[in-house]
Amino acid sequence: MKRYRNDIILILAILVVALIATILINRNSTDENLKIYVYSQNKIVYEEVLDNIKEDKLIEIKGSESIVKILVTSDGVKIVESGCTNHVCINQGLIDKAGQTISCLPNEVYVVLRSEEGVDAIV
Amino acid sequence: MKKIYILILLLIGIMLSSCSQALRVTNCNPIYVMDTVITITFYNEKEADTHYKKIKEIYQLYDDLADDFSQSSRYENIYSLNEKRKIEAIPELIKLVEDALKLKVDTNGYFNPLIGNLAHIWKGAIEDDGAYPSSEVISSELEKMNNTTVNIIDTTIELIGDANMDLGAIAKGYATEMVINYLASNDVTGYLLSAGESSVALGAKGEDNFKIGLTKPFAKEYIKILECTNTSIGTSSYKYQMKEYAEGLAHHLINPFTGYPSYHYTSVNVMCPNSTLCDAYSTAIFSMDITTAKEFASNKGVDILLYGDNEILYQSEGFL
């Protein structure tokens, strides 16, 4: 048994390293957390995991035409103020499910909720 | 001891294989075109940036060409056709207009590319300061539409008559189909293209199916979540473009036979591999009664889901 001691230690070490690597690599793909992404034109200007939102936050984004105010709460996200004329973005209301989006086209502001395990897109 | 080594190697192999199955997801920046936001996600794609740039060019090209509200700085487009009545067009616009005219025949006139004037009238009615159009105006525009023809000779497109062209019902789907063709020609199979809430085009997502939520109009719920891959889904609904009047509900999905908005459904989903057809058929079916819609979809071999009165009125096999 003593003869194999070093072999056993080596094998166990390899197994532990491989197991940890597997867990780390696959951790992201099983993450069910809903994440908020806010884009202004072509840049992400805000991102946060919804579960991390403990207090309501009012975010002001500089859009192409006006300031767009976005309310982030633990229940979801909505656009509450925009200088656009049609207010379609405000009328879209609160989104709280993966794949849901809000667009303010005149301001080129786009809000999307994504998660690894939820809905990929909506129609 | 050798057996133990083989066993260990086997275990490590299984673990590494499990690691390699992790999907590499690339969410690209949004593209603001055609009154919507196009989003692109690639799966296990190394050249995502290169493809994104090309895809953006394709959408911007068809956004320019199909625009019926303003002149393009680059090309003659639908706006200039409506203004000038005769234009010299680039091949892409010729093909787009030809295909739109074929779709009019294909849908028995339920999709009509010469609905431009009526579409603008009803879009105006939806605006904050809009008014419900009079029956005289609608009758007059219907007559213009029915008495207008389109002549295409070589690179020239001419409108003969007083109606205007509007390709808004197919432009997004058409551009998406061009993108799908580009991706196929570059052997890109892992992608998701989403155009607002009106259409999605799906390639493959590793070994998984996509989960696509079919939204319930006027509610924050899904009609259902569909698991599918390698297909397209188009939706027509007036949930974001409507206004109530004493005379009735004004919205943008116009029946080309009556000139008035259609009320058979609150949303229509069409699923088939071709994005142009999904777009055109969802618009066309919106104006068909349920019997006609079922027969049409069956003849064309596409799947449909008709939703109205807070329930599924009909769904073909692909949606079950």
Short mmCIF file of C-alpha atoms in Angstrom, two decimals:
data_model
loop_
_atom_site.label_atom_id
_atom_site.label_comp_id
_atom_site.label_asym_id
_atom_site.label_seq_id
_atom_site.Cartn_x
_atom_site.Cartn_y
_atom_site.Cartn_z
CA MET A 1 0.00 0.00 0.00
CA LYS A 2 2.86 2.31 0.91
CA ARG A 3 4.24 1.63 -2.57
CA TYR A 4 1.15 3.24 -4.12
CA ARG A 5 0.78 6.13 -1.67
CA ASN A 6 2.23 8.78 -3.98
CA ASP A 7 0.16 7.48 -6.90
CA ILE A 8 -3.01 7.71 -4.85
CA ILE A 9 -2.21 11.25 -3.73
CA LEU A 10 -1.54 12.27 -7.35
CA ILE A 11 -4.78 10.67 -8.57
CA LEU A 12 -6.82 12.33 -5.84
CA ALA A 13 -5.22 15.71 -6.57
CA ILE A 14 -6.04 15.38 -10.30
CA LEU A 15 -9.59 14.37 -9.49
CA VAL A 16 -10.11 17.31 -7.13
CA VAL A 17 -8.68 19.79 -9.67
CA ALA A 18 -10.84 18.34 -12.48
CA LEU A 19 -13.95 18.44 -10.27
CA ILE A 20 -13.37 22.06 -9.26
CA ALA A 21 -12.74 23.04 -12.91
CA THR A 22 -15.96 21.33 -13.99
CA ILE A 23 -17.99 23.12 -11.32
CA LEU A 24 -16.45 26.51 -12.15
CA ILE A 25 -16.91 26.18 -15.91
CA ASN A 26 -20.47 24.96 -15.71
CA ARG A 27 -21.53 27.36 -12.96
CA ASN A 28 -22.36 30.14 -15.41
CA SER A 29 -24.43 27.94 -17.68
CA THR A 30 -26.75 26.93 -14.87
CA ASP A 31 -27.08 30.41 -13.42
CA GLU A 32 -30.79 31.12 -13.21
CA ASN A 33 -30.36 34.74 -12.13
CA LEU A 34 -32.25 37.25 -14.16
CA LYS A 35 -29.96 40.02 -15.31
CA ILE A 36 -30.93 43.51 -16.43
CA TYR A 37 -29.06 45.08 -19.34
CA VAL A 38 -29.63 48.69 -20.35
CA TYR A 39 -28.19 49.84 -23.68
CA SER A 40 -27.90 53.42 -24.85
CA GLN A 41 -27.28 53.34 -28.58
CA ASN A 42 -24.65 50.63 -28.88
CA LYS A 43 -23.24 50.55 -25.39
CA ILE A 44 -24.25 48.77 -22.22
CA VAL A 45 -24.70 51.58 -19.69
CA TYR A 46 -26.13 49.54 -16.82
CA GLU A 47 -26.24 45.89 -15.87
CA GLU A 48 -27.31 44.25 -12.65
CA VAL A 49 -28.64 40.94 -11.37
CA LEU A 50 -32.29 41.48 -10.45
CA ASP A 51 -31.91 39.53 -7.19
CA ASN A 52 -29.26 42.04 -6.08
CA ILE A 53 -31.75 44.92 -6.20
CA LYS A 54 -32.73 45.57 -2.58
CA GLU A 55 -33.92 49.17 -2.96
CA ASP A 56 -35.64 50.92 -5.87
CA LYS A 57 -33.19 52.68 -8.16
CA LEU A 58 -33.93 55.46 -10.62
CA ILE A 59 -31.41 55.45 -13.44
CA GLU A 60 -31.08 58.39 -15.81
CA ILE A 61 -29.82 57.54 -19.28
CA LYS A 62 -28.85 60.15 -21.85
CA GLY A 63 -30.70 59.06 -24.98
CA SER A 64 -30.37 60.36 -28.56
CA GLU A 65 -33.17 62.90 -28.02
CA SER A 66 -33.73 63.23 -24.30
CA ILE A 67 -33.03 61.84 -20.86
CA VAL A 68 -34.73 58.49 -20.24
CA LYS A 69 -35.54 57.58 -16.64
CA ILE A 70 -35.60 53.89 -15.80
CA LEU A 71 -36.94 52.53 -12.52
CA VAL A 72 -35.28 49.34 -11.35
CA THR A 73 -36.98 47.49 -8.52
CA SER A 74 -36.76 44.00 -7.11
CA ASP A 75 -39.97 43.27 -9.06
CA GLY A 76 -38.60 44.30 -12.45
CA VAL A 77 -37.73 47.27 -14.66
CA LYS A 78 -39.74 49.97 -16.40
CA ILE A 79 -39.21 53.24 -18.19
CA VAL A 80 -40.97 55.96 -16.23
CA GLU A 81 -40.00 59.11 -18.10
CA SER A 82 -38.86 59.91 -21.62
CA GLY A 83 -38.91 62.94 -23.89
CA CYS A 84 -40.08 60.83 -26.85
CA THR A 85 -43.41 61.81 -28.39
CA ASN A 86 -45.25 58.48 -28.56
CA HIS A 87 -44.36 57.10 -25.08
CA VAL A 88 -44.58 53.53 -26.36
CA CYS A 89 -41.64 52.76 -24.05
CA ILE A 90 -43.52 53.98 -20.97
CA ASN A 91 -46.71 52.21 -22.05
CA GLN A 92 -44.81 48.92 -22.24
CA GLY A 93 -44.83 48.97 -18.43
CA LEU A 94 -42.85 46.73 -16.13
CA ILE A 95 -40.87 43.77 -17.44
CA ASP A 96 -39.92 40.94 -15.10
CA LYS A 97 -39.32 37.84 -17.21
CA ALA A 98 -36.33 36.60 -19.20
CA GLY A 99 -36.49 37.63 -22.84
CA GLN A 100 -38.72 40.66 -22.20
CA THR A 101 -37.57 43.99 -23.58
CA ILE A 102 -38.43 47.68 -23.54
CA SER A 103 -37.37 49.92 -26.42
CA CYS A 104 -37.37 53.68 -26.68
CA LEU A 105 -36.57 53.97 -30.37
CA PRO A 106 -36.34 57.77 -30.66
CA ASN A 107 -33.77 57.74 -27.85
CA GLU A 108 -32.12 54.48 -28.94
CA VAL A 109 -32.44 53.08 -25.44
CA TYR A 110 -33.02 49.36 -25.05
CA VAL A 111 -33.68 47.36 -21.88
CA VAL A 112 -33.58 43.57 -21.85
CA LEU A 113 -33.82 40.86 -19.19
CA ARG A 114 -31.67 37.81 -19.82
CA SER A 115 -31.03 34.57 -17.99
CA GLU A 116 -29.21 31.41 -18.90
CA GLU A 117 -32.16 29.16 -18.22
CA GLY A 118 -35.20 31.26 -19.07
CA VAL A 119 -36.91 32.32 -22.28
CA ASP A 120 -34.43 33.25 -25.04
CA ALA A 121 -36.69 35.68 -26.89
CA ILE A 122 -40.31 36.74 -27.15
CA VAL A 123 -42.64 37.35 -30.05
CA MET B 1 -2.91 -0.05 -10.61
CA LYS B 2 -3.09 0.39 -14.38
CA LYS B 3 -6.84 -0.20 -14.21
CA ILE B 4 -7.15 2.64 -11.71
CA TYR B 5 -5.24 4.97 -14.02
CA ILE B 6 -7.54 4.06 -16.94
CA LEU B 7 -10.58 4.65 -14.75
CA ILE B 8 -9.26 8.03 -13.64
CA LEU B 9 -8.48 9.08 -17.21
CA LEU B 10 -12.00 8.05 -18.18
CA LEU B 11 -13.49 10.17 -15.39
CA ILE B 12 -11.39 13.17 -16.36
CA GLY B 13 -12.47 12.67 -19.98
CA ILE B 14 -16.13 12.72 -18.95
CA MET B 15 -15.57 15.86 -16.89
CA LEU B 16 -13.75 17.62 -19.73
CA SER B 17 -16.45 16.57 -22.16
CA SER B 18 -19.03 18.12 -19.82
CA CYS B 19 -16.94 21.31 -19.76
CA SER B 20 -16.69 21.45 -23.54
CA GLN B 21 -20.49 21.34 -23.85
CA ALA B 22 -20.77 24.72 -22.12
CA LEU B 23 -22.27 27.04 -24.73
CA ARG B 24 -20.28 30.16 -25.64
CA VAL B 25 -22.87 32.92 -25.98
CA THR B 26 -22.17 36.26 -27.68
CA ASN B 27 -24.86 38.91 -27.25
CA CYS B 28 -24.24 41.64 -29.84
CA ASN B 29 -25.16 45.29 -29.43
CA PRO B 30 -28.67 46.26 -30.55
CA ILE B 31 -29.31 47.63 -34.03
CA TYR B 32 -31.96 50.38 -34.25
CA VAL B 33 -33.67 50.02 -37.63
CA MET B 34 -37.18 49.74 -39.12
CA ASP B 35 -38.84 51.24 -36.04
CA THR B 36 -37.60 48.40 -33.90
CA VAL B 37 -34.55 46.98 -32.18
CA ILE B 38 -32.77 44.05 -33.78
CA THR B 39 -30.77 41.88 -31.40
CA ILE B 40 -28.38 39.14 -32.40
CA THR B 41 -27.01 36.33 -30.29
CA PHE B 42 -24.38 33.93 -31.55
CA TYR B 43 -23.66 30.52 -30.06
CA ASN B 44 -20.16 29.04 -30.29
CA GLU B 45 -19.26 31.49 -33.06
CA LYS B 46 -15.65 32.71 -33.30
CA GLU B 47 -16.29 35.36 -35.97
CA ALA B 48 -19.22 37.04 -34.21
CA ASP B 49 -17.85 40.59 -34.64
CA THR B 50 -17.33 40.17 -38.38
CA HIS B 51 -20.80 38.72 -38.90
CA TYR B 52 -22.39 41.38 -36.70
CA LYS B 53 -20.96 44.15 -38.91
CA LYS B 54 -22.24 42.49 -42.09
CA ILE B 55 -25.66 41.83 -40.55
CA LYS B 56 -25.92 45.47 -39.47
CA GLU B 57 -25.18 46.54 -43.06
CA ILE B 58 -27.93 44.26 -44.39
CA TYR B 59 -30.55 45.60 -41.97
CA GLN B 60 -29.49 49.21 -42.63
CA LEU B 61 -29.72 48.65 -46.39
CA TYR B 62 -33.30 47.36 -46.22
CA ASP B 63 -34.21 50.00 -43.63
CA ASP B 64 -33.12 52.60 -46.18
CA LEU B 65 -34.82 50.91 -49.13
CA ALA B 66 -38.18 50.19 -47.49
CA ASP B 67 -38.51 53.55 -45.73
CA ASP B 68 -41.72 55.23 -46.88
CA PHE B 69 -41.43 58.25 -44.56
CA SER B 70 -38.13 59.78 -45.67
CA GLN B 71 -35.69 59.90 -48.56
CA SER B 72 -32.55 57.82 -48.21
CA SER B 73 -29.25 59.65 -48.61
CA ARG B 74 -27.81 56.63 -50.39
CA TYR B 75 -30.46 55.17 -52.68
CA GLU B 76 -33.82 55.73 -54.31
CA ASN B 77 -36.26 54.08 -51.94
CA ILE B 78 -40.00 53.52 -51.41
CA TYR B 79 -40.44 57.13 -50.24
CA SER B 80 -38.88 58.46 -53.45
CA LEU B 81 -40.97 56.00 -55.51
CA ASN B 82 -44.15 57.33 -53.88
CA GLU B 83 -43.02 60.92 -54.42
CA LYS B 84 -41.62 60.68 -57.96
CA ARG B 85 -43.86 57.77 -59.17
CA LYS B 86 -40.96 56.46 -61.31
CA ILE B 87 -37.42 55.71 -60.12
CA GLU B 88 -34.21 54.02 -61.13
CA ALA B 89 -33.61 51.46 -58.40
CA ILE B 90 -30.73 49.29 -57.25
CA PRO B 91 -31.18 45.52 -57.81
CA GLU B 92 -31.99 44.89 -54.13
CA LEU B 93 -34.98 47.24 -54.27
CA ILE B 94 -36.18 45.79 -57.60
CA LYS B 95 -36.09 42.29 -56.07
CA LEU B 96 -37.83 43.48 -52.89
CA VAL B 97 -40.68 45.07 -54.86
CA GLU B 98 -40.96 42.07 -57.19
CA ASP B 99 -41.18 39.72 -54.23
CA ALA B 100 -43.77 41.96 -52.55
CA LEU B 101 -45.93 41.83 -55.69
CA LYS B 102 -45.60 38.04 -55.80
CA LEU B 103 -46.68 37.89 -52.15
CA LYS B 104 -49.81 39.88 -53.01
CA VAL B 105 -50.76 37.10 -55.43
CA ASP B 106 -49.59 34.38 -53.03
CA THR B 107 -51.84 35.72 -50.24
CA ASN B 108 -54.84 36.29 -52.54
CA GLY B 109 -54.52 40.03 -51.94
CA TYR B 110 -54.62 39.85 -48.12
CA PHE B 111 -51.13 41.36 -48.17
CA ASN B 112 -51.17 44.35 -50.50
CA PRO B 113 -47.99 46.43 -51.00
CA LEU B 114 -50.05 49.32 -52.41
CA ILE B 115 -51.73 49.97 -49.06
CA GLY B 116 -49.42 52.95 -48.38
CA ASN B 117 -51.99 55.76 -48.28
CA LEU B 118 -54.39 53.78 -46.09
CA ALA B 119 -51.57 52.72 -43.77
CA HIS B 120 -50.52 56.36 -43.32
CA ILE B 121 -54.11 57.45 -42.66
CA TRP B 122 -54.56 54.84 -39.93
CA LYS B 123 -51.10 55.51 -38.47
CA GLY B 124 -52.17 59.16 -38.24
CA ALA B 125 -55.34 58.13 -36.44
CA ILE B 126 -53.26 56.33 -33.79
CA GLU B 127 -51.22 59.46 -33.02
CA ASP B 128 -52.14 61.58 -29.98
CA ASP B 129 -53.67 64.35 -32.10
CA GLY B 130 -55.17 61.98 -34.69
CA ALA B 131 -58.81 61.63 -35.71
CA TYR B 132 -60.89 58.67 -36.88
CA PRO B 133 -60.89 58.72 -40.70
CA SER B 134 -64.15 59.35 -42.55
CA SER B 135 -65.74 56.60 -44.66
CA GLU B 136 -65.40 58.84 -47.76
CA VAL B 137 -61.63 59.04 -47.31
CA ILE B 138 -61.35 55.27 -46.82
CA SER B 139 -63.49 54.52 -49.91
CA SER B 140 -61.48 56.94 -52.02
CA GLU B 141 -58.16 55.40 -50.94
CA LEU B 142 -59.44 51.87 -51.49
CA GLU B 143 -60.41 52.81 -55.03
CA LYS B 144 -56.98 54.34 -55.66
CA MET B 145 -55.31 51.18 -54.32
CA ASN B 146 -57.39 48.89 -56.51
CA ASN B 147 -56.72 51.00 -59.61
CA THR B 148 -52.95 51.26 -59.22
CA THR B 149 -50.44 48.97 -60.87
CA VAL B 150 -46.67 48.63 -60.65
CA ASN B 151 -44.47 48.40 -63.71
CA ILE B 152 -40.94 47.07 -63.42
CA ILE B 153 -38.79 47.28 -66.52
CA ASP B 154 -35.08 46.53 -66.07
CA THR B 155 -33.98 48.93 -63.33
CA THR B 156 -37.06 51.16 -63.43
CA ILE B 157 -40.01 50.94 -61.05
CA GLU B 158 -43.12 52.93 -61.91
CA LEU B 159 -46.37 53.40 -60.04
CA ILE B 160 -49.28 53.83 -62.43
CA GLY B 161 -52.17 55.22 -60.43
CA ASP B 162 -52.50 57.26 -57.26
CA ALA B 163 -51.85 54.70 -54.51
CA ASN B 164 -48.59 54.60 -52.56
CA MET B 165 -46.44 51.63 -51.72
CA ASP B 166 -45.76 50.45 -48.15
CA LEU B 167 -43.52 47.44 -47.52
CA GLY B 168 -43.52 47.80 -43.73
CA ALA B 169 -45.32 44.48 -43.36
CA ILE B 170 -42.50 42.48 -44.94
CA ALA B 171 -39.34 44.63 -44.72
CA LYS B 172 -38.12 43.24 -41.40
CA GLY B 173 -38.84 39.64 -42.36
CA TYR B 174 -37.28 40.16 -45.77
CA ALA B 175 -34.10 41.69 -44.32
CA THR B 176 -33.95 38.88 -41.76
CA GLU B 177 -34.23 36.32 -44.56
CA MET B 178 -31.30 38.03 -46.31
CA VAL B 179 -29.34 37.77 -43.04
CA ILE B 180 -30.23 34.07 -42.70
CA ASN B 181 -28.97 33.50 -46.26
CA TYR B 182 -25.75 35.36 -45.46
CA LEU B 183 -25.22 33.28 -42.30
CA ALA B 184 -25.93 30.04 -44.17
CA SER B 185 -23.43 30.97 -46.90
CA ASN B 186 -20.82 31.50 -44.18
CA ASP B 187 -21.64 28.23 -42.41
CA VAL B 188 -22.90 30.01 -39.31
CA THR B 189 -25.49 27.82 -37.65
CA GLY B 190 -25.65 29.03 -34.03
CA TYR B 191 -27.69 32.23 -33.87
CA LEU B 192 -30.83 33.96 -32.69
CA LEU B 193 -32.11 37.06 -34.50
CA SER B 194 -34.86 38.96 -32.74
CA ALA B 195 -36.72 41.96 -34.13
CA GLY B 196 -38.62 43.59 -31.30
CA GLU B 197 -41.59 41.44 -30.46
CA SER B 198 -42.57 40.92 -34.07
CA SER B 199 -40.23 38.21 -35.32
CA VAL B 200 -37.47 35.81 -34.41
CA ALA B 201 -35.23 33.70 -36.60
CA LEU B 202 -33.58 30.74 -34.96
CA GLY B 203 -30.55 28.75 -35.94
CA ALA B 204 -29.17 26.20 -33.49
CA LYS B 205 -28.40 26.66 -29.79
CA GLY B 206 -25.80 23.97 -29.23
CA GLU B 207 -27.72 20.83 -28.47
CA ASP B 208 -30.59 22.68 -26.80
CA ASN B 209 -33.86 24.04 -28.10
CA PHE B 210 -34.62 27.74 -27.92
CA LYS B 211 -37.37 28.78 -25.55
CA ILE B 212 -39.54 31.38 -27.25
CA GLY B 213 -42.26 33.13 -25.26
CA LEU B 214 -45.39 33.91 -27.26
CA THR B 215 -46.64 37.06 -25.56
CA LYS B 216 -50.24 37.49 -24.57
CA PRO B 217 -51.47 40.85 -25.93
CA PHE B 218 -52.30 43.39 -23.21
CA ALA B 219 -50.95 41.15 -20.41
CA LYS B 220 -47.57 40.42 -18.90
CA GLU B 221 -47.94 36.71 -19.51
CA TYR B 222 -47.10 34.21 -22.18
CA ILE B 223 -49.69 32.42 -24.27
CA LYS B 224 -47.14 29.64 -24.15
CA ILE B 225 -43.42 29.00 -24.25
CA LEU B 226 -42.42 27.20 -27.39
CA GLU B 227 -39.34 25.00 -27.62
CA CYS B 228 -37.95 25.01 -31.13
CA THR B 229 -34.90 25.47 -33.32
CA ASN B 230 -33.98 26.19 -36.97
CA THR B 231 -37.16 28.07 -37.80
CA SER B 232 -38.69 31.56 -37.84
CA ILE B 233 -41.72 32.98 -36.08
CA GLY B 234 -43.56 36.13 -37.12
CA THR B 235 -46.20 37.94 -35.08
CA SER B 236 -48.81 40.53 -35.97
CA SER B 237 -50.52 42.33 -33.14
CA TYR B 238 -51.78 45.83 -32.52
CA LYS B 239 -51.03 45.91 -28.80
CA TYR B 240 -48.60 48.85 -29.05
CA GLN B 241 -50.21 50.70 -31.97
CA MET B 242 -53.85 51.41 -31.28
CA LYS B 243 -56.27 54.11 -30.16
CA GLU B 244 -59.88 53.83 -29.12
CA TYR B 245 -62.54 56.03 -30.71
CA ALA B 246 -66.33 56.09 -30.41
CA GLU B 247 -66.42 54.80 -34.00
CA GLY B 248 -64.17 51.84 -33.17
CA LEU B 249 -60.62 50.81 -32.45
CA ALA B 250 -57.98 52.33 -34.73
CA HIS B 251 -54.84 50.29 -35.32
CA HIS B 252 -52.24 49.65 -37.99
CA LEU B 253 -53.25 46.21 -39.29
CA ILE B 254 -55.55 47.14 -42.16
CA ASN B 255 -57.78 44.81 -44.12
CA PRO B 256 -56.94 45.63 -47.76
CA PHE B 257 -60.47 44.66 -48.87
CA THR B 258 -62.37 46.96 -46.48
CA GLY B 259 -59.78 49.67 -45.78
CA TYR B 260 -60.49 49.38 -42.03
CA PRO B 261 -58.51 47.72 -39.21
CA SER B 262 -59.10 43.98 -38.79
CA TYR B 263 -60.64 42.66 -35.60
CA HIS B 264 -60.69 38.86 -35.94
CA TYR B 265 -57.72 38.44 -33.57
CA THR B 266 -55.51 40.32 -31.12
CA SER B 267 -52.41 38.46 -32.29
CA VAL B 268 -51.42 36.06 -35.04
CA ASN B 269 -48.25 33.94 -34.92
CA VAL B 270 -46.87 32.23 -38.01
CA MET B 271 -44.03 29.70 -37.86
CA CYS B 272 -42.09 28.45 -40.89
CA PRO B 273 -38.43 28.41 -41.97
CA ASN B 274 -38.76 31.54 -44.15
CA SER B 275 -38.79 34.90 -42.31
CA THR B 276 -40.27 36.83 -45.24
CA LEU B 277 -43.23 34.45 -45.38
CA CYS B 278 -43.70 34.59 -41.59
CA ASP B 279 -43.92 38.38 -41.79
CA ALA B 280 -46.16 38.57 -44.87
CA TYR B 281 -48.44 35.71 -43.83
CA SER B 282 -48.96 37.00 -40.27
CA THR B 283 -50.12 40.33 -41.73
CA ALA B 284 -52.31 38.63 -44.35
CA ILE B 285 -53.87 36.14 -41.92
CA PHE B 286 -54.71 38.95 -39.51
CA SER B 287 -57.41 40.02 -41.98
CA MET B 288 -58.73 36.51 -42.70
CA ASP B 289 -61.59 34.94 -40.78
CA ILE B 290 -60.67 31.78 -38.90
CA THR B 291 -61.91 29.35 -41.58
CA THR B 292 -60.01 31.14 -44.34
CA ALA B 293 -56.91 31.43 -42.11
CA LYS B 294 -56.89 27.69 -41.32
CA GLU B 295 -57.30 26.74 -44.96
CA PHE B 296 -54.65 29.22 -46.09
CA ALA B 297 -52.08 28.02 -43.53
CA SER B 298 -52.77 24.40 -44.35
CA ASN B 299 -52.33 25.05 -48.09
CA LYS B 300 -49.08 26.93 -47.51
CA GLY B 301 -47.72 24.35 -45.05
CA VAL B 302 -47.07 26.88 -42.28
CA ASP B 303 -47.99 26.69 -38.61
CA ILE B 304 -50.26 29.33 -37.11
CA LEU B 305 -51.56 30.33 -33.70
CA LEU B 306 -54.59 32.64 -33.66
CA TYR B 307 -55.27 34.46 -30.40
CA GLY B 308 -58.28 36.60 -29.48
CA ASP B 309 -60.78 37.17 -26.66
CA ASN B 310 -58.09 36.13 -24.17
CA GLU B 311 -57.83 32.62 -25.52
CA ILE B 312 -56.21 30.56 -28.23
CA LEU B 313 -58.78 30.44 -31.03
CA TYR B 314 -56.78 28.00 -33.11
CA GLN B 315 -53.30 26.49 -33.17
CA SER B 316 -51.87 24.10 -35.71
CA GLU B 317 -49.69 21.13 -34.83
CA GLY B 318 -46.35 22.99 -34.71
CA PHE B 319 -47.59 25.16 -31.85
CA LEU B 320 -48.99 22.30 -29.77
#
